[in-house]
Tab-separated table of N, CA, C and O in Angstrom:
chain	number	residue	atom	x	y	z
A	17	UNK	N	-4.473	13.469	22.077
A	17	UNK	CA	-5.630	13.220	21.090
A	17	UNK	C	-5.395	14.126	19.843
A	17	UNK	O	-5.758	13.700	18.834
A	18	UNK	N	-4.650	15.151	20.035
A	18	UNK	CA	-4.399	16.071	18.790
A	18	UNK	C	-3.431	15.387	17.848
A	18	UNK	O	-3.524	15.422	16.667
A	19	UNK	N	-2.466	14.485	18.397
A	19	UNK	CA	-1.534	13.779	17.598
A	19	UNK	C	-2.291	12.734	16.717
A	19	UNK	O	-1.954	12.482	15.546
A	20	UNK	N	-3.257	12.072	17.241
A	20	UNK	CA	-4.018	11.086	16.537
A	20	UNK	C	-4.796	11.684	15.394
A	20	UNK	O	-4.884	11.109	14.319
A	21	UNK	N	-5.397	12.849	15.646
A	21	UNK	CA	-6.053	13.546	14.529
A	21	UNK	C	-5.178	14.013	13.446
A	21	UNK	O	-5.523	13.922	12.249
A	22	UNK	N	-4.009	14.414	13.825
A	22	UNK	CA	-2.940	14.778	12.873
A	22	UNK	C	-2.595	13.631	11.991
A	22	UNK	O	-2.424	13.572	10.777
A	23	UNK	N	-2.323	12.507	12.699
A	23	UNK	CA	-1.880	11.185	12.053
A	23	UNK	C	-3.018	10.739	11.129
A	23	UNK	O	-2.767	10.339	10.030
A	24	UNK	N	-4.234	10.802	11.541
A	24	UNK	CA	-5.403	10.342	10.758
A	24	UNK	C	-5.563	11.257	9.537
A	24	UNK	O	-5.842	10.654	8.437
A	25	UNK	N	-5.378	12.534	9.626
A	25	UNK	CA	-5.482	13.407	8.487
A	25	UNK	C	-4.339	13.155	7.504
A	25	UNK	O	-4.469	13.240	6.325
A	26	UNK	N	-3.148	12.929	8.068
A	26	UNK	CA	-2.016	12.624	7.216
A	26	UNK	C	-2.257	11.313	6.413
A	26	UNK	O	-1.950	11.235	5.218
A	27	UNK	N	-2.812	10.298	7.165
A	27	UNK	CA	-3.079	9.084	6.443
A	27	UNK	C	-4.125	9.254	5.313
A	27	UNK	O	-4.054	8.688	4.243
A	28	UNK	N	-5.166	10.057	5.655
A	28	UNK	CA	-6.181	10.311	4.665
A	28	UNK	C	-5.700	11.044	3.415
A	28	UNK	O	-6.028	10.668	2.257
A	29	UNK	N	-4.745	11.988	3.640
A	29	UNK	CA	-4.108	12.660	2.499
A	29	UNK	C	-3.284	11.780	1.738
A	29	UNK	O	-3.284	11.797	0.465
A	30	UNK	N	-2.562	10.922	2.406
A	30	UNK	CA	-1.647	9.937	1.768
A	30	UNK	C	-2.413	9.005	0.898
A	30	UNK	O	-2.008	8.661	-0.277
A	31	UNK	N	-3.541	8.484	1.361
A	31	UNK	CA	-4.415	7.584	0.611
A	31	UNK	C	-4.965	8.259	-0.549
A	31	UNK	O	-5.065	7.719	-1.666
A	32	UNK	N	-5.339	9.529	-0.302
A	32	UNK	CA	-5.915	10.260	-1.489
A	32	UNK	C	-4.921	10.506	-2.600
A	32	UNK	O	-5.226	10.438	-3.784
A	33	UNK	N	-3.617	10.793	-2.149
A	33	UNK	CA	-2.571	11.030	-3.179
A	33	UNK	C	-2.209	9.759	-3.900
A	33	UNK	O	-1.979	9.757	-5.114
A	34	UNK	N	-2.261	8.569	-3.211
A	34	UNK	CA	-2.029	7.318	-3.845
A	34	UNK	C	-3.096	7.004	-4.842
A	34	UNK	O	-2.844	6.566	-5.970
A	35	UNK	N	-4.440	7.290	-4.488
A	35	UNK	CA	-5.432	7.122	-5.420
A	35	UNK	C	-5.456	8.011	-6.629
A	35	UNK	O	-5.709	7.590	-7.747
A	36	UNK	N	-4.998	9.305	-6.420
A	36	UNK	CA	-4.862	10.225	-7.562
A	36	UNK	C	-3.726	9.702	-8.457
A	36	UNK	O	-3.935	9.643	-9.717
A	37	UNK	N	-2.644	9.263	-7.889
A	37	UNK	CA	-1.534	8.798	-8.737
A	37	UNK	C	-1.980	7.527	-9.500
A	37	UNK	O	-1.628	7.428	-10.677
A	38	UNK	N	-2.732	6.654	-8.866
A	38	UNK	CA	-3.114	5.458	-9.600
A	38	UNK	C	-4.089	5.800	-10.672
A	38	UNK	O	-4.006	5.211	-11.735
A	39	UNK	N	-4.976	6.729	-10.430
A	39	UNK	CA	-6.008	7.129	-11.471
A	39	UNK	C	-5.160	7.761	-12.598
A	39	UNK	O	-5.454	7.446	-13.813
A	40	UNK	N	-4.182	8.607	-12.355
A	40	UNK	CA	-3.391	9.153	-13.501
A	40	UNK	C	-2.640	8.137	-14.224
A	40	UNK	O	-2.493	8.180	-15.461
A	41	UNK	N	-2.046	7.115	-13.498
A	41	UNK	CA	-1.262	6.075	-14.165
A	41	UNK	C	-2.193	5.245	-15.080
A	41	UNK	O	-1.800	4.974	-16.233
A	42	UNK	N	-3.349	4.898	-14.612
A	42	UNK	CA	-4.250	4.122	-15.367
A	42	UNK	C	-4.741	4.911	-16.656
A	42	UNK	O	-4.945	4.337	-17.823
A	43	UNK	N	-4.958	6.110	-16.560
A	43	UNK	CA	-5.394	7.041	-17.614
A	43	UNK	C	-4.223	7.109	-18.667
A	43	UNK	O	-4.537	7.002	-19.881
A	44	UNK	N	-3.017	7.178	-18.246
A	44	UNK	CA	-1.944	7.257	-19.168
A	44	UNK	C	-1.628	5.903	-19.785
A	44	UNK	O	-1.375	5.834	-21.073
A	45	UNK	N	-1.909	4.879	-19.085
A	45	UNK	CA	-1.798	3.426	-19.636
A	45	UNK	C	-2.838	3.276	-20.712
A	45	UNK	O	-2.607	2.671	-21.810
A	46	UNK	N	-4.070	3.705	-20.530
A	46	UNK	CA	-5.150	3.659	-21.550
A	46	UNK	C	-4.816	4.369	-22.752
A	46	UNK	O	-5.050	3.985	-23.839
A	47	UNK	N	-4.151	5.529	-22.562
A	47	UNK	CA	-3.747	6.343	-23.730
A	47	UNK	C	-2.723	5.680	-24.506
A	47	UNK	O	-2.782	5.654	-25.782
A	48	UNK	N	-1.718	5.104	-23.808
A	48	UNK	CA	-0.619	4.306	-24.538
A	48	UNK	C	-1.213	3.083	-25.259
A	48	UNK	O	-0.830	2.828	-26.409
A	49	UNK	N	-2.183	2.399	-24.673
A	49	UNK	CA	-2.796	1.196	-25.228
A	49	UNK	C	-3.553	1.697	-26.531
A	49	UNK	O	-3.445	0.985	-27.562
A	50	UNK	N	-4.253	2.808	-26.518
A	50	UNK	CA	-4.980	3.287	-27.683
A	50	UNK	C	-3.964	3.687	-28.723
A	50	UNK	O	-4.273	3.360	-29.988
A	51	UNK	N	-2.891	4.295	-28.450
A	51	UNK	CA	-1.869	4.688	-29.395
A	51	UNK	C	-1.255	3.421	-30.043
A	51	UNK	O	-1.006	3.342	-31.200
A	52	UNK	N	-0.973	2.370	-29.222
A	52	UNK	CA	-0.385	1.215	-29.734
A	52	UNK	C	-1.339	0.407	-30.656
A	52	UNK	O	-0.981	-0.043	-31.692
A	53	UNK	N	-2.593	0.478	-30.321
A	53	UNK	CA	-3.631	-0.137	-31.140
A	53	UNK	C	-3.735	0.659	-32.475
A	53	UNK	O	-3.860	-0.084	-33.579
A	54	UNK	N	-3.564	1.877	-32.457
A	54	UNK	CA	-3.640	2.600	-33.689
A	54	UNK	C	-2.371	2.352	-34.586
A	54	UNK	O	-2.548	2.159	-35.823
A	55	UNK	N	-1.231	2.242	-33.961
A	55	UNK	CA	-0.064	1.917	-34.717
A	55	UNK	C	-0.204	0.452	-35.291
A	55	UNK	O	0.207	0.178	-36.486
A	56	UNK	N	-0.667	-0.436	-34.428
A	56	UNK	CA	-0.774	-1.824	-35.014
A	56	UNK	C	-1.796	-1.967	-36.088
A	56	UNK	O	-1.537	-2.608	-37.073
A	57	UNK	N	-2.924	-1.160	-36.060
A	57	UNK	CA	-3.829	-1.235	-37.111
A	57	UNK	C	-3.265	-0.595	-38.414
A	57	UNK	O	-3.605	-1.078	-39.469
A	58	UNK	N	-2.506	0.434	-38.271
A	58	UNK	CA	-1.855	1.094	-39.488
A	58	UNK	C	-0.893	0.211	-40.100
A	58	UNK	O	-0.708	0.173	-41.275
A	59	UNK	N	-0.165	-0.551	-39.256
A	59	UNK	CA	0.859	-1.472	-39.779
A	59	UNK	C	0.307	-2.709	-40.395
A	59	UNK	O	0.780	-3.238	-41.365
A	60	UNK	N	-0.828	-3.222	-39.820
A	60	UNK	CA	-1.461	-4.382	-40.383
A	60	UNK	C	-2.269	-4.146	-41.668
A	60	UNK	O	-2.521	-5.022	-42.449
A	61	UNK	N	-2.564	-2.872	-41.920
A	61	UNK	CA	-3.295	-2.475	-43.068
A	61	UNK	C	-2.487	-1.392	-43.890
A	61	UNK	O	-2.782	-0.265	-43.723
A	62	UNK	N	-1.484	-1.792	-44.634
A	62	UNK	CA	-0.642	-0.827	-45.251
A	62	UNK	C	-1.287	0.013	-46.305
A	62	UNK	O	-0.728	1.058	-46.689
A	63	UNK	N	-2.502	-0.403	-46.770
A	63	UNK	CA	-3.020	0.405	-47.874
A	63	UNK	C	-3.627	1.673	-47.374
A	63	UNK	O	-3.760	2.709	-48.107
A	64	UNK	N	-3.913	1.767	-46.033
A	64	UNK	CA	-4.428	2.958	-45.470
A	64	UNK	C	-3.308	4.067	-45.364
A	64	UNK	O	-3.594	5.207	-45.463
A	65	UNK	N	-2.151	3.599	-45.155
A	65	UNK	CA	-0.978	4.510	-44.922
A	65	UNK	C	-0.371	5.007	-46.247
A	65	UNK	O	0.402	5.939	-46.286
A	66	UNK	N	-0.680	4.336	-47.393
A	66	UNK	CA	-0.086	4.774	-48.669
A	66	UNK	C	-1.018	5.817	-49.311
A	66	UNK	O	-2.117	5.650	-49.536
A	67	UNK	N	-0.337	6.898	-49.586
A	67	UNK	CA	-1.086	8.098	-50.212
A	67	UNK	C	-0.225	8.702	-51.311
A	67	UNK	O	0.910	8.659	-51.382
């Protein structure tokens, strides 16, 4: 019975780590998307970048 508890806790930790990794990945992808949108908007409107 102790082995099943160990296996269950290992699975729970593994699922938690996968969830954390996915959360971090989505957060970074949103950051990259925001940066790409900023670059696209500055390239499509060249009067803003001329100073």
